[in-house]
Amino acid sequence: MQKQQKTAEKADIKERLVSASSSDIVWTISDDVDVNETYLKYFNEKLKEDGYNFRLKFQYLKEDEYDREIRQVLKDGSTDIALAGQNTDERNYVTELCRDNLLMCLDGQMNDKSELYGAFEDPLWKSVEVDGRVYTVPNGIFADGKYCIVFNKDVLGKKAANFNGDILSVNQYLSKNKTDKDKLLFDLSLEDFAGILGGNIDYGMYFDGKKETISTVFENSKIYQLEKLFYDLNKAGQINELCAFHQNSGDRDKIKELIKKKEFTILLTKRTETVDSLDGVSVYDLDFTVNFERNGGTTGICEKSKKKENALQLLTLLYTRDDYTRLLLYGKEGKDYTVENGRVVSDKGVSHSLADVLGLFRGSLPTEEETVYYKNIRQQKEKLYRSKKCQTSKFAGFQLDFKNFKDVSTYADAGKEYYDIWKESTFSEEYEMAKKTVAGKQKKLLKEVKRQYETWKKNI
């Protein structure tokens, strides 16, 4: 019965695959993604005009079955390029495809002379490594690292001029007054703060990217310092009551309005157009750590493809030539879209998911609807990831193998209910209890993660 079911599933996939000529480069994505066929026609016409002897063709797999179906298509060699799928709390699907050699190793392209390599910075290539090798392109990078601290000079004057980047020292800039303008305001999650502090929170574990230690979240000393600092400030009435590491959408909207009105002494947030438009403030960009677990949603070339060279050339064009990127995403400028104040405007609509799924975010243009603030996406990302603010985690390239470890989410979610423990009146007792409780629940996962990391280090 099971064999018949697998045969039927395989037949079902085959019926939905496109037919391809020798000049067609087939790119497989999920069927929830909207590709404009007219824009694709423009794209292929430009390829021909520029002298390329290949054209792009898309094929679609079921979105809710994609991780299973893409494995079958890669095994059969029924695609040339593919969205490698998405990781979940239970499976690291993309890593499994890489380890099973279903995607082409790109290490031969990882040199200074390669156009593809130059399209992304070293920390991002490092972040998508699997066992020391690169199989996929690091797409899906959005607001990483755009953290900042904003000082309201109308309240502080020049007091914050000597700020050294240490967010754990913000208490020295706050007064004892009780108005909103004398308070700390933030809209960052605990995961965001972890990135600023030099670590990452993944699978419910805290990976200290500087010290190279793995622990439960509450066993990390910097998380304790952060929670204790916020507890002290909250007790003194110096944090706006809307703030929390777990915020609901209503409170987030209210915080946005407070930011616009400058109702804060200090603001901890992500850099946005609203922040940059505030008068009478000083904005200091904070350090951040590149997350090591970055290979979900990335693009690769099928190892069994007979058109690898052309597929690689096509990807290189799309990741390095913005004219090609924008033609595929928006059509022809002046006909299908216009650019107003640096943002793309189209009566025909813009597919937000397409740039992400195809990994074309850097070559795209901001839209009016996007909340993330970009003037020039490619330029800003290059500056960001090549800056001294960017720290590459010591764990970069380590990917957890879930095959022999089930129900990871059960263990990983154990600490989330305690993230806002700084709001508790009996903080010290509550924190120790939370640390002990979470350590007990995550003991098995922590042991397995540490074992895998040590094994990975020895084999790289």
Coordinates of C-alpha atoms in Angstrom, one line a residue:
M1 CA 0.0 0.0 0.0
Q2 CA 2.8 2.4 1.0
K3 CA 4.7 1.6 -2.2
Q4 CA 1.6 2.3 -4.3
Q5 CA 1.1 5.6 -2.6
K6 CA 4.7 6.7 -3.3
T7 CA 4.3 5.6 -7.0
A8 CA 1.1 7.7 -7.2
E9 CA 2.9 10.7 -5.6
K10 CA 5.8 10.4 -8.1
A11 CA 3.4 10.2 -11.0
D12 CA 1.5 13.3 -9.7
I13 CA 4.7 15.3 -9.6
K14 CA 5.6 14.2 -13.2
E15 CA 2.3 15.4 -14.5
R16 CA 3.0 18.9 -13.2
L17 CA 6.5 19.3 -14.5
V18 CA 7.1 21.5 -17.6
S19 CA 8.6 20.2 -20.9
A20 CA 12.0 21.8 -21.6
S21 CA 14.0 22.2 -24.8
S22 CA 17.8 22.1 -24.8
S23 CA 17.9 25.9 -24.4
D24 CA 15.5 26.1 -21.5
I25 CA 16.8 26.6 -17.9
V26 CA 14.1 25.3 -15.6
W27 CA 13.7 26.9 -12.2
T28 CA 11.5 25.1 -9.7
I29 CA 9.6 27.1 -7.1
S30 CA 6.4 26.6 -5.0
D31 CA 2.9 27.3 -6.6
D32 CA 2.1 30.1 -4.2
V33 CA 4.6 32.4 -5.9
D34 CA 3.3 34.7 -8.6
V35 CA 5.5 35.0 -11.7
N36 CA 4.3 37.5 -14.3
E37 CA 4.4 35.7 -17.7
T38 CA 4.7 39.0 -19.6
Y39 CA 7.7 40.1 -17.5
L40 CA 9.3 36.7 -18.0
K41 CA 8.8 37.1 -21.8
Y42 CA 10.6 40.5 -21.6
F43 CA 13.4 38.8 -19.6
N44 CA 13.9 36.1 -22.2
E45 CA 13.8 38.6 -25.0
K46 CA 16.6 40.5 -23.3
L47 CA 18.7 37.4 -22.9
K48 CA 18.4 36.7 -26.6
E49 CA 19.2 40.4 -27.5
D50 CA 22.3 40.2 -25.3
G51 CA 23.5 37.1 -27.1
Y52 CA 22.8 34.3 -24.5
N53 CA 21.7 31.0 -25.9
F54 CA 19.4 30.0 -23.1
R55 CA 16.0 31.1 -21.7
L56 CA 14.3 30.9 -18.3
K57 CA 11.3 28.7 -17.6
F58 CA 9.5 28.2 -14.3
Q59 CA 7.8 25.1 -12.9
Y60 CA 5.8 24.8 -9.8
L61 CA 5.4 22.3 -7.0
K62 CA 2.7 22.2 -4.3
E63 CA 3.5 24.8 -1.6
D64 CA 2.3 22.5 1.3
E65 CA 4.3 19.5 -0.1
Y66 CA 7.3 21.4 -1.4
D67 CA 10.0 20.0 0.9
R68 CA 9.1 16.4 -0.1
E69 CA 8.4 17.2 -3.8
I70 CA 11.6 19.1 -4.4
R71 CA 13.7 16.2 -3.1
Q72 CA 12.1 14.0 -5.7
V73 CA 12.6 16.5 -8.6
L74 CA 16.3 16.9 -7.6
K75 CA 16.8 13.2 -7.5
D76 CA 15.2 12.8 -11.0
G77 CA 17.2 15.7 -12.4
S78 CA 13.9 17.3 -13.5
T79 CA 15.1 20.9 -12.8
D80 CA 18.2 23.0 -13.3
I81 CA 17.7 25.6 -10.6
A82 CA 15.6 25.2 -7.5
L83 CA 14.3 26.9 -4.4
A84 CA 15.8 24.5 -1.9
G85 CA 12.8 24.6 0.4
Q86 CA 12.3 25.9 4.0
N87 CA 13.7 24.6 7.3
T88 CA 11.2 24.0 10.1
D89 CA 11.5 23.4 13.9
E90 CA 11.4 19.7 13.1
R91 CA 13.6 19.3 10.0
N92 CA 16.6 21.1 8.5
Y93 CA 15.4 20.2 4.9
V94 CA 17.9 22.4 3.0
T95 CA 20.9 21.0 4.9
E96 CA 19.7 17.5 4.1
L97 CA 19.5 18.2 0.4
C98 CA 23.1 19.5 0.5
R99 CA 24.4 16.6 2.5
D100 CA 22.8 14.2 0.1
N101 CA 24.6 15.9 -2.8
L102 CA 21.4 16.8 -4.6
L103 CA 22.6 20.3 -5.1
M104 CA 25.7 21.4 -6.9
C105 CA 28.7 22.4 -4.7
L106 CA 29.5 26.1 -5.5
D107 CA 33.0 26.1 -3.9
G108 CA 34.6 26.5 -7.3
Q109 CA 32.9 29.9 -7.6
M110 CA 34.1 31.0 -4.1
N111 CA 37.0 33.2 -5.2
D112 CA 37.6 37.0 -5.7
K113 CA 37.3 36.7 -9.5
S114 CA 33.8 35.2 -9.4
E115 CA 31.0 37.6 -10.2
L116 CA 28.6 35.4 -8.2
Y117 CA 30.8 35.4 -5.2
G118 CA 31.1 39.2 -5.3
A119 CA 27.4 39.6 -5.2
F120 CA 27.3 38.7 -1.5
E121 CA 29.7 39.4 1.4
D122 CA 31.9 36.9 3.2
P123 CA 29.7 36.6 6.4
L124 CA 26.7 35.6 4.3
W125 CA 28.6 33.0 2.3
K126 CA 29.9 31.7 5.6
S127 CA 26.4 31.5 7.0
V128 CA 25.1 29.2 4.3
E129 CA 27.9 26.7 4.5
V130 CA 27.1 23.0 5.1
D131 CA 30.0 21.0 6.5
G132 CA 32.4 23.6 5.2
R133 CA 31.0 23.7 1.7
V134 CA 28.6 26.0 -0.2
Y135 CA 25.7 24.7 -2.1
T136 CA 23.2 27.5 -2.1
V137 CA 23.1 31.3 -2.6
P138 CA 22.4 33.3 0.6
N139 CA 19.1 34.9 -0.4
G140 CA 16.3 36.0 1.9
I141 CA 18.4 38.6 3.8
F142 CA 16.2 41.5 4.9
A143 CA 16.7 43.8 7.9
D144 CA 19.6 41.9 9.4
G145 CA 21.7 44.1 11.6
K146 CA 19.8 47.3 11.1
Y147 CA 19.7 47.9 14.9
C148 CA 20.2 51.3 16.4
I149 CA 19.9 53.3 19.5
V150 CA 18.3 56.7 19.2
F151 CA 19.0 59.5 21.7
N152 CA 16.5 62.3 22.1
K153 CA 18.7 65.4 22.2
D154 CA 15.8 67.6 23.2
V155 CA 15.8 65.7 26.5
L156 CA 19.5 64.7 26.9
G157 CA 21.3 67.5 25.2
K158 CA 24.9 66.4 24.6
K159 CA 24.9 63.8 27.3
A160 CA 25.0 60.8 25.0
A161 CA 27.8 62.1 22.8
N162 CA 30.3 59.6 24.3
F163 CA 28.1 56.5 24.0
N164 CA 30.4 53.5 23.2
G165 CA 27.8 51.1 21.8
D166 CA 27.1 49.1 25.0
I167 CA 23.3 48.8 25.3
L168 CA 23.8 47.4 28.9
S169 CA 24.9 50.9 29.9
V170 CA 21.8 52.8 28.8
N171 CA 20.6 53.3 32.4
Q172 CA 23.1 56.1 32.9
Y173 CA 21.3 58.2 30.4
L174 CA 17.8 58.0 31.9
S175 CA 16.4 60.3 34.5
K176 CA 14.0 59.5 37.4
N177 CA 11.2 61.6 35.9
K178 CA 7.9 59.8 35.0
T179 CA 6.8 61.3 31.7
D180 CA 7.0 59.3 28.5
K181 CA 9.7 61.6 27.2
D182 CA 12.0 60.6 30.1
K183 CA 11.6 56.8 29.4
L184 CA 13.2 54.0 27.4
L185 CA 11.2 52.8 24.5
F186 CA 11.9 49.7 22.4
D187 CA 10.3 47.4 19.9
L188 CA 12.9 44.7 19.6
S189 CA 12.5 41.0 20.5
L190 CA 14.8 39.1 22.8
E191 CA 16.2 37.5 19.6
D192 CA 17.1 40.9 18.3
F193 CA 18.9 41.8 21.6
A194 CA 20.8 38.5 21.4
G195 CA 22.1 39.6 18.0
I196 CA 23.3 43.0 19.4
L197 CA 24.9 41.3 22.4
G198 CA 27.0 39.0 20.1
G199 CA 24.9 35.9 20.0
N200 CA 22.0 34.1 18.4
I201 CA 18.9 32.4 19.8
D202 CA 18.1 29.3 17.7
Y203 CA 16.2 26.2 18.6
G204 CA 15.6 27.9 22.0
M205 CA 19.4 27.8 22.7
Y206 CA 21.7 30.7 23.1
F207 CA 24.8 30.5 20.8
D208 CA 27.4 33.1 22.0
G209 CA 29.1 33.9 18.8
K210 CA 32.1 35.6 20.5
K211 CA 32.8 33.1 23.4
E212 CA 31.8 30.1 21.3
T213 CA 29.5 28.7 24.0
I214 CA 26.1 27.1 23.8
S215 CA 23.7 27.3 26.7
T216 CA 20.0 27.7 27.5
V217 CA 18.9 31.3 27.1
F218 CA 18.7 32.1 30.8
E219 CA 22.1 30.5 31.5
N220 CA 23.9 33.2 29.4
S221 CA 25.3 36.0 31.5
K222 CA 24.6 38.7 29.0
I223 CA 20.9 37.8 28.8
Y224 CA 20.8 37.9 32.6
Q225 CA 22.4 41.3 32.6
L226 CA 19.9 42.5 30.0
E227 CA 16.9 41.2 31.9
K228 CA 18.3 42.6 35.2
L229 CA 18.9 46.0 33.7
F230 CA 15.4 46.1 32.3
Y231 CA 14.0 44.9 35.6
D232 CA 15.8 47.8 37.5
L233 CA 14.6 50.4 34.9
N234 CA 11.1 49.1 34.9
K235 CA 10.9 49.1 38.7
A236 CA 12.1 52.7 38.6
G237 CA 9.4 53.6 36.1
Q238 CA 11.9 54.3 33.3
I239 CA 10.6 51.9 30.6
N240 CA 7.4 52.6 28.7
E241 CA 4.7 50.2 29.8
L242 CA 3.9 49.2 26.2
C243 CA 7.3 47.6 25.8
A244 CA 7.8 43.8 25.9
F245 CA 10.0 41.2 24.3
H246 CA 6.6 39.6 23.2
Q247 CA 4.5 42.5 21.9
N248 CA 1.1 42.3 20.4
S249 CA 0.3 44.1 17.2
G250 CA -1.8 46.7 19.0
D251 CA 1.0 47.8 21.3
R252 CA 3.5 47.8 18.3
D253 CA 1.3 50.2 16.5
K254 CA 1.1 52.5 19.6
I255 CA 4.9 52.4 19.9
K256 CA 5.2 53.5 16.3
E257 CA 3.1 56.5 17.1
L258 CA 5.2 57.3 20.2
I259 CA 8.4 57.1 18.0
K260 CA 6.9 59.6 15.5
K261 CA 6.1 62.0 18.4
K262 CA 9.5 61.5 20.0
E263 CA 8.0 60.3 23.2
F264 CA 11.2 58.8 24.6
T265 CA 14.6 59.7 25.9
I266 CA 16.2 56.6 24.4
L267 CA 14.8 54.4 21.7
L268 CA 16.1 50.9 20.8
T269 CA 14.8 49.8 17.4
K270 CA 15.6 48.9 13.8
R271 CA 16.6 51.6 11.5
T272 CA 13.6 52.9 9.6
E273 CA 12.5 55.8 7.5
T274 CA 10.6 57.1 10.5
V275 CA 13.8 57.0 12.6
D276 CA 15.9 58.8 10.0
S277 CA 13.3 61.5 9.6
L278 CA 13.2 62.5 13.3
D279 CA 14.6 65.9 14.1
G280 CA 16.6 66.6 17.3
V281 CA 18.0 63.1 17.7
S282 CA 21.3 61.3 17.3
V283 CA 21.2 57.8 15.9
Y284 CA 24.0 55.3 16.7
D285 CA 24.1 52.0 14.7
L286 CA 24.7 49.0 17.0
D287 CA 26.9 45.9 16.4
F288 CA 25.1 42.8 15.3
T289 CA 26.1 39.1 14.8
V290 CA 25.3 37.3 11.6
N291 CA 23.1 34.4 12.3
F292 CA 24.8 31.1 11.4
E293 CA 21.5 29.2 10.6
R294 CA 20.7 30.9 7.3
N295 CA 20.2 28.3 4.7
G296 CA 16.4 28.1 4.7
G297 CA 14.8 29.5 1.6
T298 CA 17.9 29.5 -0.5
T299 CA 18.5 28.8 -4.2
G300 CA 20.8 26.1 -5.6
I301 CA 21.6 24.3 -8.9
C302 CA 20.6 20.7 -9.3
E303 CA 23.6 18.3 -9.2
K304 CA 22.0 16.2 -12.0
S305 CA 21.3 19.1 -14.3
K306 CA 22.9 18.8 -17.7
K307 CA 22.9 22.6 -18.0
K308 CA 24.9 23.6 -14.9
E309 CA 27.1 26.1 -16.8
N310 CA 24.2 28.0 -18.2
A311 CA 22.3 27.8 -15.0
L312 CA 25.2 29.3 -13.1
Q313 CA 25.5 32.1 -15.7
L314 CA 21.8 32.8 -15.4
L315 CA 22.0 33.1 -11.6
T316 CA 25.1 35.3 -11.9
L317 CA 23.2 37.7 -14.2
L318 CA 20.2 37.9 -11.9
Y319 CA 22.3 38.4 -8.7
T320 CA 24.7 41.0 -10.3
R321 CA 22.7 42.8 -13.0
D322 CA 19.8 44.9 -11.6
D323 CA 18.5 45.6 -15.1
Y324 CA 17.7 41.9 -15.5
T325 CA 16.4 41.6 -12.0
R326 CA 13.9 44.5 -12.3
L327 CA 12.7 43.4 -15.7
L328 CA 11.7 40.0 -14.2
L329 CA 10.2 41.5 -11.1
Y330 CA 8.5 44.7 -12.4
G331 CA 8.5 44.7 -16.2
K332 CA 9.6 47.6 -18.3
E333 CA 10.2 50.9 -16.6
G334 CA 7.8 53.6 -17.9
K335 CA 5.5 51.0 -19.3
D336 CA 4.8 48.6 -16.4
Y337 CA 6.1 50.7 -13.5
T338 CA 7.6 54.0 -12.5
V339 CA 10.1 54.9 -9.8
E340 CA 8.9 57.7 -7.4
N341 CA 11.1 58.8 -4.5
G342 CA 13.3 55.7 -4.9
R343 CA 10.3 53.4 -4.7
V344 CA 8.7 51.3 -7.4
V345 CA 5.1 52.2 -8.2
S346 CA 2.9 49.9 -10.4
D347 CA -0.8 49.8 -11.2
K348 CA -0.3 46.1 -12.0
G349 CA 0.8 45.2 -8.5
V350 CA 4.2 43.9 -7.2
S351 CA 4.7 40.4 -6.0
H352 CA 6.5 40.8 -2.7
S353 CA 7.2 37.1 -2.3
L354 CA 8.9 36.8 -5.8
A355 CA 12.0 38.8 -4.9
D356 CA 12.4 36.8 -1.7
V357 CA 11.8 33.3 -3.2
L358 CA 14.1 34.0 -6.2
G359 CA 16.8 35.6 -4.0
L360 CA 16.6 38.9 -5.9
F361 CA 16.1 41.2 -3.0
R362 CA 19.3 43.2 -3.5
G363 CA 18.5 44.0 -7.1
S364 CA 15.0 44.9 -6.4
L365 CA 13.5 48.3 -5.6
P366 CA 11.6 49.2 -2.4
T367 CA 7.9 49.4 -2.8
E368 CA 5.4 51.9 -1.2
E369 CA 4.0 49.1 1.0
E370 CA 7.4 47.8 2.4
T371 CA 8.0 48.7 6.1
V372 CA 11.7 48.1 5.9
Y373 CA 13.5 51.3 5.0
Y374 CA 16.0 51.2 2.0
K375 CA 17.4 54.0 -0.2
N376 CA 19.6 51.6 -2.3
I377 CA 19.2 48.0 -1.2
R378 CA 22.4 46.7 -2.7
Q379 CA 24.5 49.6 -1.6
Q380 CA 23.1 49.5 2.0
K381 CA 23.7 45.8 2.3
E382 CA 27.2 46.0 1.0
K383 CA 28.0 48.7 3.5
L384 CA 26.3 46.9 6.3
Y385 CA 28.0 43.5 5.9
R386 CA 31.4 45.0 5.3
S387 CA 31.2 47.3 8.3
K388 CA 33.0 46.9 11.6
K389 CA 29.6 46.6 13.2
C390 CA 29.1 43.2 11.5
Q391 CA 30.4 40.3 13.5
T392 CA 30.5 36.8 12.1
S393 CA 29.4 34.2 14.7
K394 CA 32.0 31.5 15.7
F395 CA 29.1 29.1 14.8
A396 CA 28.7 30.3 11.3
G397 CA 28.2 27.3 9.0
F398 CA 27.1 24.9 11.7
Q399 CA 23.8 23.3 10.8
L400 CA 21.8 21.2 13.2
D401 CA 20.9 17.6 12.0
F402 CA 17.4 16.7 13.1
K403 CA 17.3 13.2 11.7
N404 CA 18.0 11.5 15.0
F405 CA 16.3 14.0 17.2
K406 CA 12.5 14.3 17.2
D407 CA 10.1 17.0 18.6
V408 CA 12.8 19.7 18.6
S409 CA 10.1 22.4 19.0
T410 CA 8.9 20.9 22.2
Y411 CA 12.3 21.5 23.8
A412 CA 13.1 24.8 21.9
D413 CA 9.9 26.6 23.0
A414 CA 10.4 25.8 26.7
G415 CA 11.9 29.3 27.5
K416 CA 9.7 31.6 25.5
E417 CA 7.1 32.1 28.3
Y418 CA 9.8 33.6 30.5
Y419 CA 11.2 36.1 28.1
D420 CA 9.5 39.1 29.8
I421 CA 10.5 37.9 33.3
W422 CA 12.0 41.4 33.8
K423 CA 8.5 42.6 34.4
E424 CA 8.1 40.3 37.5
S425 CA 8.2 42.0 40.9
T426 CA 10.3 39.2 42.5
F427 CA 12.8 39.1 39.6
S428 CA 15.7 37.3 41.2
E429 CA 13.7 34.4 42.5
E430 CA 11.7 34.2 39.3
Y431 CA 14.8 34.3 37.1
E432 CA 16.5 31.5 39.0
M433 CA 13.4 29.4 38.9
A434 CA 13.0 30.0 35.1
K435 CA 16.7 29.2 34.5
K436 CA 16.4 25.9 36.4
T437 CA 13.0 24.9 34.8
V438 CA 14.2 25.6 31.3
A439 CA 17.5 23.9 31.8
G440 CA 15.6 20.8 32.9
K441 CA 13.3 20.8 29.9
Q442 CA 16.1 21.5 27.4
K443 CA 18.7 19.2 28.8
K444 CA 18.4 16.6 26.1
L445 CA 18.4 19.1 23.3
L446 CA 21.3 21.1 24.7
K447 CA 23.4 17.9 25.0
E448 CA 22.6 16.9 21.4
V449 CA 23.4 20.3 20.0
K450 CA 26.7 20.5 21.8
R451 CA 27.6 16.9 20.6
Q452 CA 26.8 17.8 17.0
Y453 CA 28.8 21.0 17.2
E454 CA 31.9 19.3 18.5
T455 CA 31.6 16.7 15.9
W456 CA 31.2 19.3 13.2
K457 CA 34.3 21.2 14.4
K458 CA 36.5 18.2 14.2
N459 CA 35.4 17.3 10.6
I460 CA 35.6 20.8 9.1

